[in-house]
Amino acid sequence: MSSAKPDDGPERRVGTLIKGKWTVESLLGVGGMASVYAAAHRNGQRAALKVLHNDFARDRTICERFLREGYVSNKIGHAACVAVLDDDRTDDDAPFLVMELLEGDTVRDLWKKSGRRLGIPQTLQICDDILDCLVACHAIGVIHRDLKPANIFVTNAGVTKVLDFGVAQMRSATSERTATGTALGTPAYMSPEQAMGLVDQLDGRADLFSVGAMIHALATGHRINNGRTENEALVMAATTPVPSVARIAPDLPVELIALIDKSLAWDRRNRYDDARQMQGAVRHLAEVLSGGAPAGEGAQKAQIDIPLMP
């Protein structure tokens, strides 16, 4: 059993042995609810351990939700979801998940390494993969709600993975509210209906907005709702329609501008109907930009006016 003090940081687990079988090798990341570690099993298997922070581990309801939500990706059953292999509790009684260990970079890291403007072909391929995953998610009523470059991973083999279903919502859970009444998610990638806390009105088009916000950031180097503080960004997300991306990046292909603007429409009825339709638009655009298809009807359908407040 570890002799670490309860108030030590997440690094305290590195080098320790969990449950007599998992040797913690390194700290991969720290989130608001949990820390993720690379670990080696005594049988030689390597995996990622996602360990709930001790402050939350004392709350039974949070622990149960952490474990339940950990298996959402398994329920979706898509190759872009990270497999959850097992769950257990550490020697100091914090629940943890045993997950597929990924090697590569988050899209946020790739974006930063490329000077905050990722190539359009790579951006479209990553978003094609995300949308394919969303088709499966939305088919069973799962809305991710926190899609952003930090939650998308590209392995060394070029496989896209969608991370962190920790704030995912099942459409059946329409009565859900946060303890503080605040919106869950990240304002720079959040739809207006989500920013307004309209939980019972969310559907898959909120995730499509987030994908559009990612394309906007990756292609231009600028995030939407870029407030001076997180609260200011949240207010912007809830009150201010996103202007056409052409205003800050007029050099982008007109077909890409049309796709981004449609996905970021204030009124969700003006966005793509579903993930499959948006995926088709992304694939058509990729063909157009590679010279494999003319900019015809598919691109024209994507064009919309700058969204207005309802």
Tab-separated table of N, CA, C and O in Angstrom, residues 39-150:
chain	number	residue	atom	x	y	z
A	39	ALA	N	0.879	2.367	-17.610
A	39	ALA	CA	1.211	1.362	-16.600
A	39	ALA	C	1.503	0.018	-17.255
A	39	ALA	O	1.032	-0.266	-18.368
A	40	ALA	N	2.289	-0.792	-16.562
A	40	ALA	CA	2.626	-2.136	-17.042
A	40	ALA	C	2.106	-3.167	-16.049
A	40	ALA	O	2.335	-3.052	-14.843
A	41	HIS	N	1.391	-4.161	-16.553
A	41	HIS	CA	0.881	-5.255	-15.720
A	41	HIS	C	2.001	-6.252	-15.447
A	41	HIS	O	2.959	-6.345	-16.216
A	42	ARG	N	1.873	-6.994	-14.388
A	42	ARG	CA	2.897	-7.989	-14.059
A	42	ARG	C	3.030	-9.071	-15.132
A	42	ARG	O	4.052	-9.757	-15.225
A	43	ASN	N	1.995	-9.216	-15.979
A	43	ASN	CA	2.070	-10.196	-17.055
A	43	ASN	C	2.692	-9.629	-18.323
A	43	ASN	O	2.749	-10.303	-19.364
A	44	GLY	N	3.136	-8.366	-18.272
A	44	GLY	CA	3.798	-7.730	-19.406
A	44	GLY	C	2.901	-6.832	-20.233
A	44	GLY	O	3.393	-6.069	-21.070
A	45	GLN	N	1.593	-6.919	-20.022
A	45	GLN	CA	0.664	-6.062	-20.763
A	45	GLN	C	0.825	-4.613	-20.335
A	45	GLN	O	1.034	-4.315	-19.156
A	46	ARG	N	0.742	-3.696	-21.294
A	46	ARG	CA	0.770	-2.271	-20.980
A	46	ARG	C	-0.600	-1.680	-21.268
A	46	ARG	O	-1.299	-2.096	-22.186
A	47	ALA	N	-1.004	-0.719	-20.457
A	47	ALA	CA	-2.319	-0.106	-20.594
A	47	ALA	C	-2.282	1.292	-20.002
A	47	ALA	O	-1.294	1.716	-19.395
A	48	ALA	N	-3.365	2.007	-20.202
A	48	ALA	CA	-3.545	3.319	-19.570
A	48	ALA	C	-4.499	3.140	-18.396
A	48	ALA	O	-5.513	2.447	-18.518
A	49	LEU	N	-4.158	3.736	-17.266
A	49	LEU	CA	-5.029	3.707	-16.094
A	49	LEU	C	-5.591	5.109	-15.889
A	49	LEU	O	-4.844	6.080	-15.751
A	50	LYS	N	-6.906	5.214	-15.883
A	50	LYS	CA	-7.568	6.495	-15.612
A	50	LYS	C	-8.083	6.441	-14.190
A	50	LYS	O	-9.009	5.677	-13.882
A	51	VAL	N	-7.484	7.240	-13.316
A	51	VAL	CA	-7.757	7.173	-11.883
A	51	VAL	C	-8.510	8.420	-11.435
A	51	VAL	O	-8.055	9.552	-11.641
A	52	LEU	N	-9.653	8.231	-10.822
A	52	LEU	CA	-10.445	9.352	-10.312
A	52	LEU	C	-9.687	10.054	-9.195
A	52	LEU	O	-9.071	9.408	-8.340
A	53	HIS	N	-9.721	11.391	-9.188
A	53	HIS	CA	-9.042	12.149	-8.139
A	53	HIS	C	-9.608	11.776	-6.765
A	53	HIS	O	-10.816	11.540	-6.623
A	54	ASN	N	-8.748	11.771	-5.770
A	54	ASN	CA	-9.157	11.355	-4.426
A	54	ASN	C	-10.307	12.183	-3.854
A	54	ASN	O	-11.159	11.665	-3.128
A	55	ASP	N	-10.335	13.479	-4.181
A	55	ASP	CA	-11.403	14.323	-3.657
A	55	ASP	C	-12.769	13.837	-4.116
A	55	ASP	O	-13.763	13.948	-3.388
A	56	PHE	N	-12.843	13.294	-5.315
A	56	PHE	CA	-14.106	12.785	-5.846
A	56	PHE	C	-14.348	11.338	-5.435
A	56	PHE	O	-15.490	10.877	-5.416
A	57	ALA	N	-13.275	10.636	-5.132
A	57	ALA	CA	-13.381	9.213	-4.805
A	57	ALA	C	-14.180	8.970	-3.530
A	57	ALA	O	-14.639	7.853	-3.279
A	58	ARG	N	-14.364	10.012	-2.731
A	58	ARG	CA	-15.120	9.867	-1.478
A	58	ARG	C	-16.623	9.985	-1.707
A	58	ARG	O	-17.417	9.749	-0.800
A	59	ASP	N	-17.016	10.391	-2.908
A	59	ASP	CA	-18.430	10.575	-3.225
A	59	ASP	C	-18.929	9.360	-4.007
A	59	ASP	O	-18.532	9.138	-5.151
A	60	ARG	N	-19.811	8.596	-3.413
A	60	ARG	CA	-20.269	7.356	-4.027
A	60	ARG	C	-20.958	7.585	-5.363
A	60	ARG	O	-20.748	6.830	-6.326
A	61	THR	N	-21.770	8.635	-5.443
A	61	THR	CA	-22.486	8.920	-6.683
A	61	THR	C	-21.522	9.233	-7.819
A	61	THR	O	-21.678	8.743	-8.949
A	62	ILE	N	-20.496	10.050	-7.530
A	62	ILE	CA	-19.508	10.395	-8.549
A	62	ILE	C	-18.736	9.153	-8.980
A	62	ILE	O	-18.476	8.949	-10.170
A	63	CYS	N	-18.383	8.311	-8.017
A	63	CYS	CA	-17.643	7.080	-8.328
A	63	CYS	C	-18.456	6.184	-9.259
A	63	CYS	O	-17.931	5.647	-10.247
A	64	GLU	N	-19.731	6.019	-8.947
A	64	GLU	CA	-20.580	5.169	-9.778
A	64	GLU	C	-20.720	5.737	-11.179
A	64	GLU	O	-20.680	4.999	-12.160
A	65	ARG	N	-20.845	7.058	-11.278
A	65	ARG	CA	-20.980	7.690	-12.590
A	65	ARG	C	-19.680	7.571	-13.378
A	65	ARG	O	-19.703	7.320	-14.588
A	66	PHE	N	-18.554	7.733	-12.698
A	66	PHE	CA	-17.241	7.617	-13.347
A	66	PHE	C	-17.083	6.238	-13.985
A	66	PHE	O	-16.683	6.114	-15.151
A	67	LEU	N	-17.411	5.205	-13.242
A	67	LEU	CA	-17.277	3.840	-13.760
A	67	LEU	C	-18.284	3.569	-14.877
A	67	LEU	O	-17.953	2.950	-15.891
A	68	ARG	N	-19.508	4.041	-14.703
A	68	ARG	CA	-20.544	3.813	-15.704
A	68	ARG	C	-20.197	4.506	-17.019
A	68	ARG	O	-20.286	3.912	-18.089
A	69	GLU	N	-19.775	5.776	-16.895
A	69	GLU	CA	-19.455	6.525	-18.100
A	69	GLU	C	-18.186	6.026	-18.764
A	69	GLU	O	-17.976	6.211	-19.959
A	70	GLY	N	-17.335	5.360	-17.963
A	70	GLY	CA	-16.121	4.813	-18.534
A	70	GLY	C	-16.392	3.784	-19.606
A	70	GLY	O	-15.574	3.563	-20.503
A	71	TYR	N	-17.550	3.153	-19.521
A	71	TYR	CA	-17.878	2.098	-20.469
A	71	TYR	C	-18.771	2.565	-21.614
A	71	TYR	O	-19.197	1.758	-22.439
A	72	VAL	N	-19.036	3.874	-21.678
A	72	VAL	CA	-19.845	4.399	-22.769
A	72	VAL	C	-19.189	4.095	-24.113
A	72	VAL	O	-19.847	3.691	-25.073
A	73	SER	N	-17.861	4.279	-24.189
A	73	SER	CA	-17.174	4.047	-25.460
A	73	SER	C	-17.289	2.592	-25.896
A	73	SER	O	-17.384	2.293	-27.088
A	74	ASN	N	-17.288	1.654	-24.940
A	74	ASN	CA	-17.476	0.246	-25.299
A	74	ASN	C	-18.867	0.011	-25.879
A	74	ASN	O	-19.044	-0.774	-26.807
A	75	LYS	N	-19.858	0.697	-25.308
A	75	LYS	CA	-21.226	0.532	-25.771
A	75	LYS	C	-21.381	1.026	-27.206
A	75	LYS	O	-22.147	0.447	-28.002
A	76	ILE	N	-20.643	2.065	-27.546
A	76	ILE	CA	-20.717	2.610	-28.899
A	76	ILE	C	-20.157	1.609	-29.906
A	76	ILE	O	-20.693	1.429	-30.993
A	77	GLY	N	-19.061	0.957	-29.521
A	77	GLY	CA	-18.519	-0.107	-30.350
A	77	GLY	C	-17.934	0.345	-31.669
A	77	GLY	O	-18.076	-0.335	-32.683
A	78	HIS	N	-17.253	1.482	-31.683
A	78	HIS	CA	-16.631	2.000	-32.901
A	78	HIS	C	-15.118	1.987	-32.743
A	78	HIS	O	-14.598	2.179	-31.643
A	79	ALA	N	-14.406	1.787	-33.853
A	79	ALA	CA	-12.942	1.689	-33.798
A	79	ALA	C	-12.290	2.976	-33.292
A	79	ALA	O	-11.164	2.939	-32.771
A	80	ALA	N	-12.968	4.103	-33.421
A	80	ALA	CA	-12.397	5.368	-32.958
A	80	ALA	C	-12.565	5.571	-31.454
A	80	ALA	O	-12.028	6.524	-30.893
A	81	CYS	N	-13.315	4.696	-30.800
A	81	CYS	CA	-13.485	4.783	-29.346
A	81	CYS	C	-12.393	3.985	-28.642
A	81	CYS	O	-12.002	2.911	-29.103
A	82	VAL	N	-11.915	4.518	-27.538
A	82	VAL	CA	-10.870	3.841	-26.767
A	82	VAL	C	-11.502	2.720	-25.950
A	82	VAL	O	-12.468	2.940	-25.219
A	83	ALA	N	-10.949	1.522	-26.076
A	83	ALA	CA	-11.508	0.368	-25.370
A	83	ALA	C	-11.224	0.449	-23.875
A	83	ALA	O	-10.103	0.755	-23.458
A	84	VAL	N	-12.246	0.203	-23.072
A	84	VAL	CA	-12.088	0.098	-21.613
A	84	VAL	C	-12.095	-1.389	-21.276
A	84	VAL	O	-13.062	-2.097	-21.551
A	85	LEU	N	-11.000	-1.859	-20.685
A	85	LEU	CA	-10.784	-3.286	-20.496
A	85	LEU	C	-11.215	-3.804	-19.136
A	85	LEU	O	-11.561	-4.977	-18.993
A	86	ASP	N	-11.188	-2.936	-18.121
A	86	ASP	CA	-11.480	-3.394	-16.759
A	86	ASP	C	-11.648	-2.177	-15.858
A	86	ASP	O	-11.372	-1.040	-16.265
A	87	ASP	N	-12.122	-2.410	-14.642
A	87	ASP	CA	-12.126	-1.361	-13.627
A	87	ASP	C	-11.793	-1.979	-12.279
A	87	ASP	O	-11.956	-3.180	-12.070
A	88	ASP	N	-11.307	-1.157	-11.371
A	88	ASP	CA	-10.910	-1.633	-10.047
A	88	ASP	C	-10.766	-0.417	-9.152
A	88	ASP	O	-11.130	0.701	-9.536
A	89	ARG	N	-10.215	-0.616	-7.958
A	89	ARG	CA	-9.951	0.491	-7.037
A	89	ARG	C	-8.510	0.406	-6.583
A	89	ARG	O	-7.960	-0.681	-6.373
A	90	THR	N	-7.873	1.571	-6.434
A	90	THR	CA	-6.489	1.617	-5.980
A	90	THR	C	-6.422	1.235	-4.503
A	90	THR	O	-7.452	1.082	-3.836
A	91	ASP	N	-5.206	1.097	-4.001
A	91	ASP	CA	-5.038	0.744	-2.589
A	91	ASP	C	-5.546	1.838	-1.659
A	91	ASP	O	-5.854	1.561	-0.497
A	92	ASP	N	-5.614	3.090	-2.148
A	92	ASP	CA	-6.202	4.157	-1.325
A	92	ASP	C	-7.651	4.418	-1.739
A	92	ASP	O	-8.188	5.490	-1.508
A	93	ASP	N	-8.271	3.413	-2.368
A	93	ASP	CA	-9.715	3.348	-2.621
A	93	ASP	C	-10.221	4.344	-3.647
A	93	ASP	O	-11.373	4.786	-3.580
A	94	ALA	N	-9.407	4.691	-4.638
A	94	ALA	CA	-9.874	5.522	-5.751
A	94	ALA	C	-10.218	4.613	-6.925
A	94	ALA	O	-9.423	3.757	-7.310
A	95	PRO	N	-11.403	4.751	-7.505
A	95	PRO	CA	-11.748	3.910	-8.652
A	95	PRO	C	-10.884	4.252	-9.863
A	95	PRO	O	-10.501	5.406	-10.059
A	96	PHE	N	-10.567	3.230	-10.656
A	96	PHE	CA	-9.816	3.479	-11.881
A	96	PHE	C	-10.280	2.551	-12.986
A	96	PHE	O	-10.863	1.487	-12.744
A	97	LEU	N	-10.036	3.011	-14.218
A	97	LEU	CA	-10.358	2.244	-15.412
A	97	LEU	C	-9.070	1.796	-16.083
A	97	LEU	O	-8.089	2.551	-16.125
A	98	VAL	N	-9.062	0.590	-16.593
A	98	VAL	CA	-7.945	0.074	-17.379
A	98	VAL	C	-8.334	0.235	-18.847
A	98	VAL	O	-9.329	-0.323	-19.298
A	99	MET	N	-7.543	1.013	-19.574
A	99	MET	CA	-7.914	1.386	-20.941
A	99	MET	C	-6.795	1.068	-21.920
A	99	MET	O	-5.631	0.930	-21.544
A	100	GLU	N	-7.178	0.989	-23.169
A	100	GLU	CA	-6.233	0.830	-24.263
A	100	GLU	C	-5.199	1.956	-24.201
A	100	GLU	O	-5.549	3.130	-24.069
A	101	LEU	N	-3.918	1.608	-24.287
A	101	LEU	CA	-2.849	2.601	-24.237
A	101	LEU	C	-2.554	3.100	-25.651
A	101	LEU	O	-2.276	2.305	-26.549
A	102	LEU	N	-2.630	4.403	-25.831
A	102	LEU	CA	-2.412	5.007	-27.145
A	102	LEU	C	-1.040	5.657	-27.217
A	102	LEU	O	-0.565	6.246	-26.243
A	103	GLU	N	-0.422	5.559	-28.370
A	103	GLU	CA	0.865	6.220	-28.601
A	103	GLU	C	0.736	7.119	-29.821
A	103	GLU	O	0.346	6.662	-30.900
A	104	GLY	N	1.023	8.384	-29.631
A	104	GLY	CA	0.872	9.369	-30.694
A	104	GLY	C	0.714	10.745	-30.101
A	104	GLY	O	1.359	11.081	-29.101
A	105	ASP	N	-0.166	11.566	-30.680
A	105	ASP	CA	-0.370	12.940	-30.219
A	105	ASP	C	-1.842	13.300	-30.250
A	105	ASP	O	-2.598	12.786	-31.087
A	106	THR	N	-2.232	14.200	-29.356
A	106	THR	CA	-3.567	14.779	-29.482
A	106	THR	C	-3.559	15.734	-30.670
A	106	THR	O	-2.495	16.215	-31.107
A	107	VAL	N	-4.716	16.023	-31.198
A	107	VAL	CA	-4.807	16.974	-32.307
A	107	VAL	C	-4.374	18.365	-31.846
A	107	VAL	O	-3.793	19.123	-32.627
A	108	ARG	N	-4.615	18.679	-30.591
A	108	ARG	CA	-4.134	19.966	-30.074
A	108	ARG	C	-2.619	20.059	-30.184
A	108	ARG	O	-2.068	21.092	-30.596
A	109	ASP	N	-1.904	18.977	-29.827
A	109	ASP	CA	-0.447	18.982	-29.920
A	109	ASP	C	0.012	19.055	-31.372
A	109	ASP	O	0.972	19.770	-31.702
A	110	LEU	N	-0.666	18.323	-32.265
A	110	LEU	CA	-0.322	18.380	-33.685
A	110	LEU	C	-0.519	19.791	-34.229
A	110	LEU	O	0.287	20.294	-35.024
A	111	TRP	N	-1.606	20.422	-33.783
A	111	TRP	CA	-1.929	21.791	-34.199
A	111	TRP	C	-0.834	22.766	-33.761
A	111	TRP	O	-0.370	23.607	-34.540
A	112	LYS	N	-0.408	22.628	-32.519
A	112	LYS	CA	0.643	23.520	-32.005
A	112	LYS	C	1.963	23.289	-32.722
A	112	LYS	O	2.683	24.232	-33.066
A	113	LYS	N	2.293	22.017	-32.973
A	113	LYS	CA	3.548	21.687	-33.663
A	113	LYS	C	3.573	22.214	-35.089
A	113	LYS	O	4.643	22.462	-35.647
A	114	SER	N	2.390	22.369	-35.689
A	114	SER	CA	2.319	22.839	-37.077
A	114	SER	C	2.141	24.347	-37.169
A	114	SER	O	1.805	24.874	-38.240
A	115	GLY	N	2.353	25.057	-36.060
A	115	GLY	CA	2.237	26.510	-36.073
A	115	GLY	C	0.810	27.005	-35.996
A	115	GLY	O	0.501	28.100	-36.461
A	116	ARG	N	-0.073	26.190	-35.404
A	116	ARG	CA	-1.478	26.524	-35.170
A	116	ARG	C	-2.295	26.658	-36.463
A	116	ARG	O	-3.342	27.294	-36.479
A	117	ARG	N	-1.827	26.029	-37.530
A	117	ARG	CA	-2.650	25.881	-38.739
A	117	ARG	C	-2.346	24.514	-39.329
A	117	ARG	O	-1.320	24.318	-39.964
A	118	LEU	N	-3.227	23.574	-39.087
A	118	LEU	CA	-3.051	22.221	-39.585
A	118	LEU	C	-3.454	22.191	-41.059
A	118	LEU	O	-4.357	22.914	-41.476
A	119	GLY	N	-2.792	21.360	-41.834
A	119	GLY	CA	-3.117	21.261	-43.253
A	119	GLY	C	-4.568	20.867	-43.468
A	119	GLY	O	-5.117	20.052	-42.710
A	120	ILE	N	-5.191	21.430	-44.487
A	120	ILE	CA	-6.609	21.159	-44.735
A	120	ILE	C	-6.881	19.685	-45.020
A	120	ILE	O	-7.829	19.118	-44.463
A	121	PRO	N	-6.085	19.000	-45.851
A	121	PRO	CA	-6.347	17.566	-46.075
A	121	PRO	C	-6.318	16.747	-44.786
A	121	PRO	O	-7.192	15.894	-44.571
A	122	GLN	N	-5.342	17.019	-43.906
A	122	GLN	CA	-5.261	16.284	-42.642
A	122	GLN	C	-6.438	16.635	-41.737
A	122	GLN	O	-7.024	15.765	-41.090
A	123	THR	N	-6.794	17.899	-41.707
A	123	THR	CA	-7.941	18.333	-40.901
A	123	THR	C	-9.216	17.627	-41.342
A	123	THR	O	-9.989	17.124	-40.512
A	124	LEU	N	-9.441	17.568	-42.640
A	124	LEU	CA	-10.657	16.926	-43.148
A	124	LEU	C	-10.656	15.425	-42.882
A	124	LEU	O	-11.708	14.847	-42.575
A	125	GLN	N	-9.490	14.772	-42.985
A	125	GLN	CA	-9.431	13.339	-42.706
A	125	GLN	C	-9.753	13.050	-41.248
A	125	GLN	O	-10.506	12.122	-40.920
A	126	ILE	N	-9.192	13.851	-40.341
A	126	ILE	CA	-9.459	13.667	-38.914
A	126	ILE	C	-10.945	13.870	-38.634
A	126	ILE	O	-11.570	13.079	-37.907
A	127	CYS	N	-11.531	14.908	-39.216
A	127	CYS	CA	-12.947	15.184	-38.965
A	127	CYS	C	-13.850	14.145	-39.616
A	127	CYS	O	-14.920	13.836	-39.077
A	128	ASP	N	-13.437	13.577	-40.743
A	128	ASP	CA	-14.159	12.462	-41.351
A	128	ASP	C	-14.230	11.305	-40.357
A	128	ASP	O	-15.300	10.714	-40.129
A	129	ASP	N	-13.097	10.987	-39.733
A	129	ASP	CA	-13.043	9.899	-38.750
A	129	ASP	C	-13.928	10.198	-37.536
A	129	ASP	O	-14.627	9.307	-37.025
A	130	ILE	N	-13.882	11.447	-37.057
A	130	ILE	CA	-14.707	11.831	-35.903
A	130	ILE	C	-16.187	11.683	-36.246
A	130	ILE	O	-16.977	11.140	-35.457
A	131	LEU	N	-16.565	12.159	-37.410
A	131	LEU	CA	-17.972	12.091	-37.818
A	131	LEU	C	-18.434	10.654	-37.989
A	131	LEU	O	-19.576	10.313	-37.670
A	132	ASP	N	-17.550	9.784	-38.454
A	132	ASP	CA	-17.902	8.374	-38.573
A	132	ASP	C	-18.202	7.799	-37.192
A	132	ASP	O	-19.157	7.027	-37.020
A	133	CYS	N	-17.405	8.207	-36.205
A	133	CYS	CA	-17.645	7.785	-34.820
A	133	CYS	C	-18.972	8.354	-34.313
A	133	CYS	O	-19.742	7.658	-33.640
A	134	LEU	N	-19.253	9.609	-34.653
A	134	LEU	CA	-20.489	10.246	-34.191
A	134	LEU	C	-21.727	9.587	-34.776
A	134	LEU	O	-22.778	9.558	-34.130
A	135	VAL	N	-21.624	9.048	-35.980
A	135	VAL	CA	-22.755	8.312	-36.550
A	135	VAL	C	-23.148	7.181	-35.598
A	135	VAL	O	-24.327	6.971	-35.295
A	136	ALA	N	-22.129	6.455	-35.113
A	136	ALA	CA	-22.387	5.349	-34.188
A	136	ALA	C	-22.869	5.856	-32.833
A	136	ALA	O	-23.779	5.274	-32.227
A	137	CYS	N	-22.273	6.944	-32.348
A	137	CYS	CA	-22.687	7.524	-31.055
A	137	CYS	C	-24.152	7.937	-31.086
A	137	CYS	O	-24.952	7.551	-30.220
A	138	HIS	N	-24.499	8.736	-32.075
A	138	HIS	CA	-25.844	9.298	-32.145
A	138	HIS	C	-26.892	8.227	-32.414
A	138	HIS	O	-28.050	8.382	-32.019
A	139	ALA	N	-26.478	7.145	-33.058
A	139	ALA	CA	-27.424	6.058	-33.348
A	139	ALA	C	-27.952	5.404	-32.076
A	139	ALA	O	-29.062	4.870	-32.054
A	140	ILE	N	-27.159	5.456	-31.002
A	140	ILE	CA	-27.615	4.878	-29.732
A	140	ILE	C	-27.927	5.969	-28.705
A	140	ILE	O	-28.041	5.699	-27.511
A	141	GLY	N	-28.032	7.210	-29.182
A	141	GLY	CA	-28.449	8.294	-28.296
A	141	GLY	C	-27.374	8.894	-27.436
A	141	GLY	O	-27.671	9.547	-26.435
A	142	VAL	N	-26.099	8.710	-27.798
A	142	VAL	CA	-25.001	9.291	-27.022
A	142	VAL	C	-24.531	10.577	-27.687
A	142	VAL	O	-24.188	10.582	-28.869
A	143	ILE	N	-24.517	11.671	-26.942
A	143	ILE	CA	-23.984	12.959	-27.399
A	143	ILE	C	-22.695	13.198	-26.619
A	143	ILE	O	-22.693	13.171	-25.389
A	144	HIS	N	-21.591	13.424	-27.321
A	144	HIS	CA	-20.290	13.539	-26.639
A	144	HIS	C	-20.222	14.789	-25.766
A	144	HIS	O	-19.814	14.731	-24.618
A	145	ARG	N	-20.551	15.944	-26.321
A	145	ARG	CA	-20.637	17.243	-25.625
A	145	ARG	C	-19.306	17.917	-25.302
A	145	ARG	O	-19.296	19.031	-24.781
A	146	ASP	N	-18.175	17.273	-25.566
A	146	ASP	CA	-16.904	17.948	-25.279
A	146	ASP	C	-15.862	17.630	-26.347
A	146	ASP	O	-14.713	17.341	-26.043
A	147	LEU	N	-16.276	17.681	-27.599
A	147	LEU	CA	-15.344	17.455	-28.697
A	147	LEU	C	-14.467	18.691	-28.870
A	147	LEU	O	-14.969	19.809	-28.999
A	148	LYS	N	-13.163	18.482	-28.871
A	148	LYS	CA	-12.188	19.559	-29.024
A	148	LYS	C	-10.850	18.921	-29.379
A	148	LYS	O	-10.671	17.699	-29.196
A	149	PRO	N	-9.895	19.674	-29.890
A	149	PRO	CA	-8.617	19.086	-30.302
A	149	PRO	C	-7.904	18.307	-29.198
A	149	PRO	O	-7.238	17.306	-29.482
A	150	ALA	N	-8.064	18.725	-27.943
A	150	ALA	CA	-7.404	18.015	-26.841
A	150	ALA	C	-8.031	16.648	-26.590
A	150	ALA	O	-7.408	15.778	-25.965
